[in-house]
PDB file of C-alpha atoms in Angstrom:
ATOM      1  CA  MET A1423      -3.043 170.747  85.169  1.00 41.00           C
ATOM      2  CA  ARG A1424      -1.369 173.869  83.725  1.00 41.00           C
ATOM      3  CA  ILE A1425      -3.617 176.800  82.842  1.00 41.00           C
ATOM      4  CA  LEU A1426      -3.189 177.804  79.202  1.00 41.00           C
ATOM      5  CA  SER A1427      -3.406 181.273  77.733  1.00 42.00           C
ATOM      6  CA  ALA A1428      -3.609 182.681  74.257  1.00 41.00           C
ATOM      7  CA  ALA A1429      -3.695 185.851  72.220  1.00 43.00           C
ATOM      8  CA  VAL A1430      -6.126 185.557  69.330  1.00 40.00           C
ATOM      9  CA  TYR A1431      -6.338 188.003  66.464  1.00 40.00           C
ATOM     10  CA  ILE A1432      -9.608 187.586  64.577  1.00 38.00           C
ATOM     11  CA  SER A1433     -11.142 189.869  61.937  1.00 38.00           C
ATOM     12  CA  GLY A1434      -9.268 192.949  63.120  1.00 41.00           C
ATOM     13  CA  THR A1435      -9.940 192.232  66.807  1.00 41.00           C
ATOM     14  CA  LEU A1436      -7.422 191.102  69.390  1.00 46.00           C
ATOM     15  CA  CYS A1437      -8.706 188.902  72.197  1.00 44.00           C
ATOM     16  CA  ILE A1438      -6.303 187.887  74.937  1.00 47.00           C
ATOM     17  CA  LEU A1439      -7.335 184.717  76.698  1.00 45.00           C
ATOM     18  CA  CYS A1440      -5.616 183.434  79.793  1.00 45.00           C
ATOM     19  CA  SER A1441      -6.355 181.763  83.084  1.00 42.00           C
ATOM     20  CA  ASN A1442      -8.120 184.632  84.754  1.00 41.00           C
ATOM     21  CA  PHE A1443      -9.060 187.245  82.224  1.00 40.00           C
ATOM     22  CA  LEU A1444     -10.230 187.966  78.685  1.00 39.00           C
ATOM     23  CA  VAL A1445      -9.478 191.300  77.058  1.00 42.00           C
ATOM     24  CA  ASP A1446     -10.807 192.651  73.747  1.00 41.00           C
ATOM     25  CA  PHE A1447      -8.691 194.988  71.696  1.00 42.00           C
ATOM     26  CA  ALA A1448     -11.126 196.973  69.522  1.00 40.00           C
ATOM     27  CA  SER A1449      -9.509 197.490  66.161  1.00 40.00           C
ATOM     28  CA  ALA A1450      -8.867 200.819  64.535  1.00 41.00           C
ATOM     29  CA  THR A1451     -10.047 199.193  61.321  1.00 38.00           C
ATOM     30  CA  GLU A1452     -13.608 200.102  62.306  1.00 41.00           C
ATOM     31  CA  ALA A1453     -12.771 203.639  61.194  1.00 41.00           C
ATOM     32  CA  MET A1454      -9.797 203.060  58.917  1.00 40.00           C
ATOM     33  CA  PRO A1455      -8.767 201.003  55.890  1.00 40.00           C
ATOM     34  CA  LYS A1456      -7.100 197.734  56.720  1.00 40.00           C
ATOM     35  CA  PHE A1457      -3.384 197.506  56.370  1.00 39.00           C
ATOM     36  CA  PRO A1458      -1.586 194.461  54.961  1.00 44.00           C
ATOM     37  CA  GLN A1459      -1.714 191.618  57.364  1.00 42.00           C
ATOM     38  CA  ASN A1460       1.456 190.684  59.193  1.00 44.00           C
ATOM     39  CA  ASN A1461       2.288 187.903  61.566  1.00 42.00           C
ATOM     40  CA  LEU A1462       2.101 188.610  65.261  1.00 39.00           C
ATOM     41  CA  LYS A1463       2.901 185.529  67.252  1.00 41.00           C
ATOM     42  CA  GLY A1464       0.396 184.280  69.758  1.00 43.00           C
ATOM     43  CA  GLY A1465      -0.522 180.760  70.787  1.00 41.00           C
ATOM     44  CA  LEU A1466      -4.088 179.498  70.588  1.00 37.00           C
ATOM     45  CA  LYS A1467      -5.714 177.080  72.968  1.00 41.00           C
ATOM     46  CA  ASP A1468      -9.265 176.439  74.078  1.00 42.00           C
ATOM     47  CA  SER A1469     -10.290 178.634  76.970  1.00 38.00           C
ATOM     48  CA  PRO A1470     -12.796 177.693  79.666  1.00 39.00           C
ATOM     49  CA  LEU A1471     -13.952 181.314  79.780  1.00 36.00           C
ATOM     50  CA  LYS A1472     -17.211 182.342  78.118  1.00 39.00           C
ATOM     51  CA  GLN A1473     -17.129 184.510  75.028  1.00 37.00           C
ATOM     52  CA  PRO A1474     -17.946 188.225  75.460  1.00 41.00           C
ATOM     53  CA  LYS A1475     -21.312 189.562  74.418  1.00 38.00           C
ATOM     54  CA  SER A1476     -19.935 190.852  71.128  1.00 36.00           C
ATOM     55  CA  PRO A1477     -19.320 187.572  69.255  1.00 36.00           C
ATOM     56  CA  LEU A1478     -16.257 186.945  67.136  1.00 32.00           C
ATOM     57  CA  ILE A1479     -17.225 186.846  63.490  1.00 33.00           C
ATOM     58  CA  ASN A1480     -14.746 184.411  62.016  1.00 39.00           C
ATOM     59  CA  GLY A1481     -13.178 181.224  63.262  1.00 38.00           C
ATOM     60  CA  PRO A1482      -9.657 181.240  64.730  1.00 35.00           C
ATOM     61  CA  PRO A1483      -6.777 181.760  62.294  1.00 37.00           C
ATOM     62  CA  LYS A1484      -4.631 178.848  61.246  1.00 39.00           C
ATOM     63  CA  PRO A1485      -1.564 178.395  63.461  1.00 36.00           C
ATOM     64  CA  VAL A1486       1.929 178.661  62.093  1.00 37.00           C
ATOM     65  CA  ASN A1487       4.944 177.050  63.685  1.00 40.00           C
ATOM     66  CA  ASP A1488       7.262 179.119  65.808  1.00 43.00           C
ATOM     67  CA  LYS A1489      10.211 177.293  67.315  1.00 44.00           C
ATOM     68  CA  LEU A1490      12.695 178.291  69.934  1.00 46.00           C
ATOM     69  CA  LYS A1491      16.266 177.396  69.133  1.00 46.00           C
ATOM     70  CA  ASP A1492      16.148 174.577  71.653  1.00 46.00           C
ATOM     71  CA  ASP A1493      13.514 172.851  69.426  1.00 46.00           C
ATOM     72  CA  SER A1494      10.523 173.516  71.671  1.00 44.00           C
ATOM     73  CA  ASN A1495       7.598 173.844  69.295  1.00 43.00           C
ATOM     74  CA  LYS A1496       4.742 176.249  69.995  1.00 44.00           C
ATOM     75  CA  THR A1497       1.947 177.203  67.597  1.00 40.00           C
ATOM     76  CA  GLU A1498       1.501 180.850  66.831  1.00 42.00           C
ATOM     77  CA  THR A1499      -1.451 182.557  65.151  1.00 39.00           C
ATOM     78  CA  LYS A1500      -1.414 184.985  62.285  1.00 40.00           C
ATOM     79  CA  ASP A1501      -2.267 188.532  63.180  1.00 40.00           C
ATOM     80  CA  ALA A1502      -4.863 190.318  61.130  1.00 35.00           C
ATOM     81  CA  LYS A1503      -4.130 193.684  62.699  1.00 40.00           C
ATOM     82  CA  ASN A1504      -3.171 195.010  66.077  1.00 44.00           C
ATOM     83  CA  GLY A1505      -4.564 198.518  65.934  1.00 42.00           C
ATOM     84  CA  LEU A1506      -6.516 200.016  68.792  1.00 50.00           C
ATOM     85  CA  ASN A1507      -9.681 201.995  68.535  1.00 44.00           C
ATOM     86  CA  LYS A1508     -10.302 204.969  70.752  1.00 41.00           C
ATOM     87  CA  PRO A1509     -10.100 204.040  74.433  1.00 37.00           C
ATOM     88  CA  PRO A1510     -13.010 203.907  76.874  1.00 36.00           C
ATOM     89  CA  LYS A1511     -14.296 207.250  78.150  1.00 38.00           C
ATOM     90  CA  ASN A1512     -13.354 206.657  81.780  1.00 36.00           C
ATOM     91  CA  ILE A1513      -9.701 207.556  81.285  1.00 32.00           C
ATOM     92  CA  ASN A1514      -7.851 209.070  84.195  1.00 38.00           C
ATOM     93  CA  ASP A1515      -5.305 210.845  82.036  1.00 40.00           C
ATOM     94  CA  LYS A1516      -7.024 214.023  80.891  1.00 40.00           C
ATOM     95  CA  VAL A1517      -4.756 216.140  78.757  1.00 38.00           C
ATOM     96  CA  LYS A1518      -5.557 219.828  78.517  1.00 42.00           C
ATOM     97  CA  ASP A1519      -4.352 221.874  75.560  1.00 41.00           C
ATOM     98  CA  GLY A1520      -2.462 218.896  74.189  1.00 44.00           C
ATOM     99  CA  GLU A1521      -0.049 218.440  77.055  1.00 46.00           C
ATOM    100  CA  ASN A1522       2.281 215.541  76.424  1.00 48.00           C
ATOM    101  CA  LYS A1523       0.997 213.136  79.053  1.00 47.00           C
ATOM    102  CA  THR A1524       0.209 209.481  79.363  1.00 47.00           C
ATOM    103  CA  PRO A1525      -0.960 207.804  82.570  1.00 46.00           C
ATOM    104  CA  SER A1526       1.581 206.886  85.185  1.00 47.00           C
ATOM    105  CA  GLN A1527       1.346 203.132  85.569  1.00 49.00           C
ATOM    106  CA  ASP A1528       2.400 201.317  88.724  1.00 48.00           C
ATOM    107  CA  LEU A1529       4.567 198.637  87.197  1.00 42.00           C
ATOM    108  CA  ASN A1530       4.798 196.728  90.459  1.00 44.00           C
ATOM    109  CA  GLU A1531       1.007 196.504  90.655  1.00 56.00           C
ATOM    110  CA  PRO A1532      -0.131 195.518  87.140  1.00 66.00           C
ATOM    111  CA  SER A1533      -3.847 195.301  86.477  1.00 67.00           C
ATOM    112  CA  PHE A1534      -3.666 191.662  85.452  1.00 68.00           C
ATOM    113  CA  LYS A1535      -1.800 189.299  87.740  1.00 78.00           C
ATOM    114  CA  LEU A1536       0.336 186.295  87.016  1.00 85.00           C
ATOM    115  CA  PRO A1537      -1.270 183.010  88.116  1.00 82.00           C
ATOM    116  CA  MET A1538      -0.288 181.601  91.494  1.00 81.00           C
ATOM    117  CA  ARG A1539       0.788 177.965  91.210  1.00 87.00           C
ATOM    118  CA  GLN A1540       2.148 175.293  93.495  1.00 89.00           C
ATOM    119  CA  LYS A1541       5.926 175.315  93.928  1.00 92.00           C
ATOM    120  CA  GLU A1542       7.866 172.737  91.940  1.00 93.00           C
ATOM    121  CA  SER A1543      10.541 170.712  93.734  1.00 93.00           C
ATOM    122  CA  SER A1544      12.228 169.262  90.634  1.00 94.00           C
ATOM    123  CA  TRP A1545      14.623 171.572  88.790  1.00 94.00           C
ATOM    124  CA  TYR A1546      14.188 169.866  85.407  1.00 94.00           C
ATOM    125  CA  THR A1547      10.404 169.675  85.658  1.00 95.00           C
ATOM    126  CA  TRP A1548      10.307 173.347  86.608  1.00 95.00           C
ATOM    127  CA  LEU A1549      12.681 174.311  83.781  1.00 94.00           C
ATOM    128  CA  LYS A1550      10.565 172.412  81.260  1.00 94.00           C
ATOM    129  CA  GLY A1551       7.475 174.182  82.586  1.00 94.00           C
ATOM    130  CA  THR A1552       9.240 177.542  82.210  1.00 94.00           C
ATOM    131  CA  LYS A1553       9.725 176.904  78.508  1.00 92.00           C
ATOM    132  CA  LYS A1554       6.004 176.235  78.152  1.00 92.00           C
ATOM    133  CA  ASP A1555       5.113 179.336  80.184  1.00 93.00           C
ATOM    134  CA  TYR A1556       5.833 181.706  77.291  1.00 93.00           C
ATOM    135  CA  GLU A1557       2.127 182.120  76.560  1.00 92.00           C
ATOM    136  CA  THR A1558       1.497 183.180  80.156  1.00 92.00           C
ATOM    137  CA  LEU A1559       4.257 185.782  79.841  1.00 93.00           C
ATOM    138  CA  LYS A1560       2.873 187.188  76.597  1.00 92.00           C
ATOM    139  CA  CYS A1561      -0.692 187.195  77.889  1.00 91.00           C
ATOM    140  CA  PHE A1562       0.389 188.985  81.077  1.00 92.00           C
ATOM    141  CA  ALA A1563       2.288 191.709  79.196  1.00 93.00           C
ATOM    142  CA  LYS A1564      -0.327 192.393  76.523  1.00 92.00           C
ATOM    143  CA  GLY A1565      -3.143 192.441  79.030  1.00 90.00           C
ATOM    144  CA  ASN A1566      -1.373 195.132  81.027  1.00 90.00           C
ATOM    145  CA  LEU A1567      -0.315 197.125  77.959  1.00 93.00           C
ATOM    146  CA  TYR A1568      -3.884 197.438  76.696  1.00 89.00           C
ATOM    147  CA  ASP A1569      -5.019 200.348  78.893  1.00 86.00           C
ATOM    148  CA  TRP A1570      -1.717 202.135  78.414  1.00 92.00           C
ATOM    149  CA  LEU A1571      -1.938 201.924  74.626  1.00 94.00           C
ATOM    150  CA  CYS A1572      -5.533 203.121  74.700  1.00 93.00           C
ATOM    151  CA  ASN A1573      -4.430 206.184  76.646  1.00 92.00           C
ATOM    152  CA  VAL A1574      -1.589 206.816  74.209  1.00 96.00           C
ATOM    153  CA  ARG A1575      -4.110 206.689  71.388  1.00 95.00           C
ATOM    154  CA  GLU A1576      -6.344 209.308  73.004  1.00 95.00           C
ATOM    155  CA  SER A1577      -3.346 211.417  74.000  1.00 96.00           C
ATOM    156  CA  PHE A1578      -2.222 211.474  70.368  1.00 97.00           C
ATOM    157  CA  ASP A1579      -5.606 212.763  69.244  1.00 96.00           C
ATOM    158  CA  LEU A1580      -5.310 215.532  71.822  1.00 97.00           C
ATOM    159  CA  TYR A1581      -1.733 216.187  70.766  1.00 98.00           C
ATOM    160  CA  LEU A1582      -2.852 216.771  67.175  1.00 97.00           C
ATOM    161  CA  GLN A1583      -5.410 219.271  68.436  1.00 96.00           C
ATOM    162  CA  SER A1584      -2.713 221.106  70.369  1.00 96.00           C
ATOM    163  CA  LEU A1585      -0.396 221.020  67.351  1.00 96.00           C
ATOM    164  CA  GLU A1586      -3.035 222.712  65.219  1.00 96.00           C
ATOM    165  CA  LYS A1587      -3.620 225.346  67.891  1.00 95.00           C
ATOM    166  CA  LYS A1588       0.101 226.001  68.312  1.00 95.00           C
ATOM    167  CA  TRP A1589       0.633 226.624  64.609  1.00 95.00           C
ATOM    168  CA  THR A1590      -2.583 228.575  64.135  1.00 94.00           C
ATOM    169  CA  THR A1591      -1.628 231.016  66.882  1.00 92.00           C
ATOM    170  CA  CYS A1592       2.140 230.827  66.296  1.00 89.00           C
ATOM    171  CA  SER A1593       2.435 230.639  70.068  1.00 85.00           C
ATOM    172  CA  ASP A1594       5.967 229.382  70.688  1.00 88.00           C
ATOM    173  CA  SER A1595       9.467 230.486  69.768  1.00 90.00           C
ATOM    174  CA  ALA A1596      10.350 227.361  67.753  1.00 92.00           C
ATOM    175  CA  THR A1597       7.315 227.834  65.515  1.00 92.00           C
ATOM    176  CA  THR A1598       8.077 231.518  65.067  1.00 90.00           C
ATOM    177  CA  LEU A1599      11.699 230.755  64.164  1.00 91.00           C
ATOM    178  CA  PHE A1600      10.657 228.164  61.583  1.00 92.00           C
ATOM    179  CA  LEU A1601       8.250 230.615  59.957  1.00 92.00           C
ATOM    180  CA  CYS A1602      10.819 233.404  59.939  1.00 90.00           C
ATOM    181  CA  GLU A1603      13.303 231.215  58.084  1.00 89.00           C
ATOM    182  CA  CYS A1604      10.685 230.110  55.556  1.00 87.00           C
ATOM    183  CA  PHE A1605       9.313 233.607  54.994  1.00 87.00           C
ATOM    184  CA  ALA A1606      12.726 235.050  54.194  1.00 85.00           C
ATOM    185  CA  GLU A1607      12.194 234.071  50.549  1.00 83.00           C
ATOM    186  CA  SER A1608       8.405 234.428  50.408  1.00 83.00           C
ATOM    187  CA  SER A1609       8.145 238.053  49.351  1.00 82.00           C
ATOM    188  CA  GLY A1610       5.859 238.318  46.340  1.00 85.00           C
ATOM    189  CA  TRP A1611       4.436 234.804  46.594  1.00 92.00           C
ATOM    190  CA  ASN A1612       0.953 234.312  45.176  1.00 93.00           C
ATOM    191  CA  ASP A1613      -1.741 232.121  46.714  1.00 94.00           C
ATOM    192  CA  SER A1614      -0.683 229.105  44.664  1.00 94.00           C
ATOM    193  CA  GLN A1615       2.899 229.352  45.887  1.00 95.00           C
ATOM    194  CA  TRP A1616       1.760 229.659  49.487  1.00 95.00           C
ATOM    195  CA  GLY A1617      -0.467 226.612  49.076  1.00 95.00           C
ATOM    196  CA  ASN A1618       2.401 224.631  47.612  1.00 96.00           C
ATOM    197  CA  TRP A1619       4.649 225.604  50.532  1.00 95.00           C
ATOM    198  CA  MET A1620       2.020 224.528  53.048  1.00 96.00           C
ATOM    199  CA  ASN A1621       1.375 221.168  51.398  1.00 96.00           C
ATOM    200  CA  ASN A1622       5.067 220.366  51.265  1.00 96.00           C
ATOM    201  CA  GLN A1623       7.468 222.080  53.679  1.00 95.00           C
ATOM    202  CA  LEU A1624       4.926 222.855  56.381  1.00 96.00           C
ATOM    203  CA  LYS A1625       3.333 219.402  56.211  1.00 97.00           C
ATOM    204  CA  GLU A1626       6.773 217.814  56.542  1.00 97.00           C
ATOM    205  CA  GLN A1627       7.482 219.930  59.623  1.00 96.00           C
ATOM    206  CA  LEU A1628       4.193 218.883  61.223  1.00 97.00           C
ATOM    207  CA  LYS A1629       5.038 215.240  60.537  1.00 97.00           C
ATOM    208  CA  THR A1630       8.486 215.642  62.082  1.00 97.00           C
ATOM    209  CA  GLU A1631       6.926 216.964  65.283  1.00 97.00           C
ATOM    210  CA  ALA A1632       4.374 214.128  65.374  1.00 97.00           C
ATOM    211  CA  GLU A1633       7.138 211.553  64.842  1.00 97.00           C
ATOM    212  CA  ALA A1634       9.082 212.988  67.779  1.00 97.00           C
ATOM    213  CA  TRP A1635       6.004 212.670  69.999  1.00 98.00           C
ATOM    214  CA  ILE A1636       5.457 209.057  68.955  1.00 98.00           C
ATOM    215  CA  SER A1637       9.141 208.249  69.545  1.00 97.00           C
ATOM    216  CA  THR A1638       8.842 209.257  73.196  1.00 96.00           C
ATOM    217  CA  LYS A1639       5.943 206.828  73.572  1.00 96.00           C
ATOM    218  CA  LYS A1640       7.984 204.042  71.980  1.00 97.00           C
ATOM    219  CA  LYS A1641      10.630 204.528  74.678  1.00 96.00           C
ATOM    220  CA  ASP A1642       7.925 204.288  77.341  1.00 95.00           C
ATOM    221  CA  PHE A1643       6.557 201.160  75.666  1.00 96.00           C
ATOM    222  CA  ASP A1644      10.008 199.551  75.663  1.00 96.00           C
ATOM    223  CA  GLY A1645      10.368 200.317  79.357  1.00 94.00           C
ATOM    224  CA  LEU A1646       7.047 198.645  80.107  1.00 94.00           C
ATOM    225  CA  THR A1647       7.801 195.525  78.080  1.00 95.00           C
ATOM    226  CA  SER A1648      11.167 195.137  79.803  1.00 95.00           C
ATOM    227  CA  LYS A1649       9.600 195.590  83.232  1.00 94.00           C
ATOM    228  CA  TYR A1650       6.883 193.040  82.552  1.00 94.00           C
ATOM    229  CA  PHE A1651       9.439 190.475  81.467  1.00 96.00           C
ATOM    230  CA  SER A1652      11.404 191.039  84.681  1.00 94.00           C
ATOM    231  CA  LEU A1653       8.243 190.661  86.757  1.00 93.00           C
ATOM    232  CA  TRP A1654       7.368 187.408  85.009  1.00 95.00           C
ATOM    233  CA  LYS A1655      10.919 186.053  85.337  1.00 95.00           C
ATOM    234  CA  ASP A1656      11.025 186.796  89.061  1.00 94.00           C
ATOM    235  CA  HIS A1657       7.564 185.298  89.533  1.00 94.00           C
ATOM    236  CA  ARG A1658       8.550 182.144  87.669  1.00 94.00           C
ATOM    237  CA  ARG A1659      11.749 181.758  89.690  1.00 94.00           C
ATOM    238  CA  LYS A1660       9.718 181.818  92.900  1.00 93.00           C
ATOM    239  CA  GLU A1661       7.663 178.873  91.627  1.00 94.00           C
ATOM    240  CA  LEU A1662      10.676 176.650  92.225  1.00 95.00           C
ATOM    241  CA  ASP A1663      11.305 175.344  95.726  1.00 94.00           C
ATOM    242  CA  ALA A1664      13.628 177.795  97.518  1.00 94.00           C
ATOM    243  CA  ASP A1665      16.093 175.107  98.615  1.00 94.00           C
ATOM    244  CA  GLU A1666      16.347 173.743  95.069  1.00 94.00           C
ATOM    245  CA  TRP A1667      17.106 177.241  93.777  1.00 94.00           C
ATOM    246  CA  LYS A1668      19.776 177.790  96.436  1.00 94.00           C
ATOM    247  CA  ASN A1669      21.413 174.486  95.526  1.00 92.00           C
ATOM    248  CA  LYS A1670      21.645 175.531  91.894  1.00 91.00           C
ATOM    249  CA  VAL A1671      23.030 178.942  92.821  1.00 93.00           C
ATOM    250  CA  SER A1672      25.710 177.470  95.086  1.00 91.00           C
ATOM    251  CA  SER A1673      26.732 174.898  92.471  1.00 91.00           C
ATOM    252  CA  GLY A1674      26.815 177.419  89.625  1.00 88.00           C
ATOM    253  CA  GLY A1675      24.099 175.551  87.773  1.00 89.00           C
ATOM    254  CA  LEU A1676      21.957 178.452  86.555  1.00 93.00           C
ATOM    255  CA  SER A1677      23.272 178.511  82.987  1.00 93.00           C
ATOM    256  CA  GLU A1678      20.301 176.537  81.610  1.00 94.00           C
ATOM    257  CA  TRP A1679      17.868 178.946  83.243  1.00 95.00           C
ATOM    258  CA  GLU A1680      19.675 182.035  81.955  1.00 95.00           C
ATOM    259  CA  GLU A1681      20.036 180.648  78.445  1.00 96.00           C
ATOM    260  CA  LEU A1682      16.361 179.719  78.270  1.00 96.00           C
ATOM    261  CA  THR A1683      15.074 183.037  79.618  1.00 96.00           C
ATOM    262  CA  ASN A1684      17.361 184.975  77.272  1.00 96.00           C
ATOM    263  CA  LYS A1685      15.850 183.120  74.306  1.00 96.00           C
ATOM    264  CA  MET A1686      12.360 183.745  75.622  1.00 96.00           C
ATOM    265  CA  ASN A1687      13.125 187.432  76.124  1.00 96.00           C
ATOM    266  CA  THR A1688      14.272 187.804  72.512  1.00 96.00           C
ATOM    267  CA  ARG A1689      11.148 186.088  71.222  1.00 96.00           C
ATOM    268  CA  TYR A1690       8.924 188.138  73.549  1.00 96.00           C
ATOM    269  CA  THR A1691      10.562 191.454  72.629  1.00 96.00           C
ATOM    270  CA  ASN A1692      10.220 190.780  68.908  1.00 96.00           C
ATOM    271  CA  ASN A1693       6.572 189.880  69.406  1.00 95.00           C
ATOM    272  CA  LEU A1694       5.769 193.101  71.252  1.00 96.00           C
ATOM    273  CA  ASP A1695       7.815 195.197  68.828  1.00 95.00           C
ATOM    274  CA  ASN A1696       5.521 193.851  66.130  1.00 94.00           C
ATOM    275  CA  MET A1697       2.561 194.852  68.278  1.00 95.00           C
ATOM    276  CA  TRP A1698       3.931 198.411  68.565  1.00 97.00           C
ATOM    277  CA  SER A1699       4.609 198.537  64.832  1.00 96.00           C
ATOM    278  CA  HIS A1700       0.937 197.947  64.068  1.00 95.00           C
ATOM    279  CA  PHE A1701      -0.169 200.403  66.736  1.00 96.00           C
ATOM    280  CA  SER A1702       2.163 203.201  65.599  1.00 96.00           C
ATOM    281  CA  ARG A1703       1.046 202.627  62.014  1.00 96.00           C
ATOM    282  CA  ASP A1704      -2.461 203.506  63.129  1.00 96.00           C
ATOM    283  CA  LEU A1705      -1.169 206.693  64.766  1.00 97.00           C
ATOM    284  CA  PHE A1706       0.542 207.748  61.550  1.00 96.00           C
ATOM    285  CA  PHE A1707      -2.621 206.959  59.626  1.00 96.00           C
ATOM    286  CA  ASN A1708      -4.460 209.338  61.971  1.00 97.00           C
ATOM    287  CA  PHE A1709      -1.871 211.995  61.213  1.00 97.00           C
ATOM    288  CA  ASP A1710      -2.228 211.440  57.464  1.00 97.00           C
ATOM    289  CA  GLU A1711      -5.977 212.018  57.782  1.00 97.00           C
ATOM    290  CA  TRP A1712      -5.614 215.023  60.070  1.00 97.00           C
ATOM    291  CA  ALA A1713      -2.886 216.986  58.249  1.00 97.00           C
ATOM    292  CA  PRO A1714      -4.620 217.567  54.861  1.00 97.00           C
ATOM    293  CA  GLN A1715      -7.771 218.785  56.616  1.00 97.00           C
ATOM    294  CA  VAL A1716      -5.851 221.304  58.711  1.00 97.00           C
ATOM    295  CA  LEU A1717      -3.735 222.472  55.788  1.00 97.00           C
ATOM    296  CA  GLU A1718      -6.811 222.887  53.589  1.00 97.00           C
ATOM    297  CA  LYS A1719      -8.428 225.043  56.269  1.00 97.00           C
ATOM    298  CA  TRP A1720      -5.304 227.182  56.608  1.00 97.00           C
ATOM    299  CA  ILE A1721      -5.032 227.628  52.841  1.00 97.00           C
ATOM    300  CA  GLU A1722      -8.701 228.577  52.568  1.00 96.00           C
ATOM    301  CA  ASN A1723      -8.253 231.159  55.349  1.00 95.00           C
ATOM    302  CA  LYS A1724      -4.948 232.390  53.869  1.00 95.00           C
ATOM    303  CA  GLN A1725      -3.329 231.725  57.212  1.00 95.00           C
ATOM    304  CA  TRP A1726       0.020 232.943  55.889  1.00 94.00           C
ATOM    305  CA  ASN A1727      -1.201 236.547  56.113  1.00 92.00           C
ATOM    306  CA  ARG A1728      -1.589 236.206  59.885  1.00 92.00           C
ATOM    307  CA  TRP A1729       1.772 234.463  60.192  1.00 92.00           C
ATOM    308  CA  VAL A1730       3.560 237.150  58.204  1.00 90.00           C
ATOM    309  CA  LYS A1731       2.109 239.880  60.432  1.00 88.00           C
ATOM    310  CA  LYS A1732       3.037 237.872  63.529  1.00 85.00           C
ATOM    311  CA  VAL A1733       6.672 237.186  62.674  1.00 83.00           C
ATOM    312  CA  ARG A1734       7.421 240.600  61.152  1.00 77.00           C
ATOM    313  CA  LYS A1735       6.328 242.637  64.132  1.00 69.00           C
TER     314      LYS A1735
END
């Protein structure tokens, strides 16, 4: 009997259910307004595991059909939101002064393992089982991405703190250069003009820097998703009898396998890109809450006076 897995999004909470683990994604909606709901594909099946102590409030969402091009039909659930709340306190990646760090993750030793199953001797039975193993793949990847995304979330909070400190102290050459260029036309500005400059040009510059930071994390995320697919693909290949695999290799009969896994990879990548889209939206929401508070403080303190003295030395 094949072990089934599922990713369930319920009332702003993501639960990943599979053969040997259950993971809760605490939603950022606990502290933020909810964004419009979007679909994030994830199959739903009954799990033999017990529910966690914190019960799920609503019943499971209604499934919507999601077909591969080869007409295999899987049910996918609608995603309410895939934001992450702040990660647990026991995080190994401690970032001082906003250093741009996220934890190094041993991709060859993921936290959650793929299930070990008996080898299949029939090529066609094994290939059919591969098509149905998409949920295992998705469960495996999302389970291992959870801790990493939590660390990115905390690192971003620390990054915003460091960004505020950098601009307050005007401590690097790039910041100084930006201010010099802006101040070239600022002679005679009144407080209102300075406030307008801060709430527009300076805010846009802060956002540009935050976007660049988030973009580096997206590249890391893409690397992880690609690696997890490769690990799953290699694991699945080894679930076929070695002699049967060699026979297919020698006869040039791997086209069905390659075509199927390419389709699965496209579906998987799109699914996780949607996951990142929701997560990054939460990061930008954090920025949109942080920036006005910092700018208001700078305007109240007439921070431009300190900057002018700093850059005109």
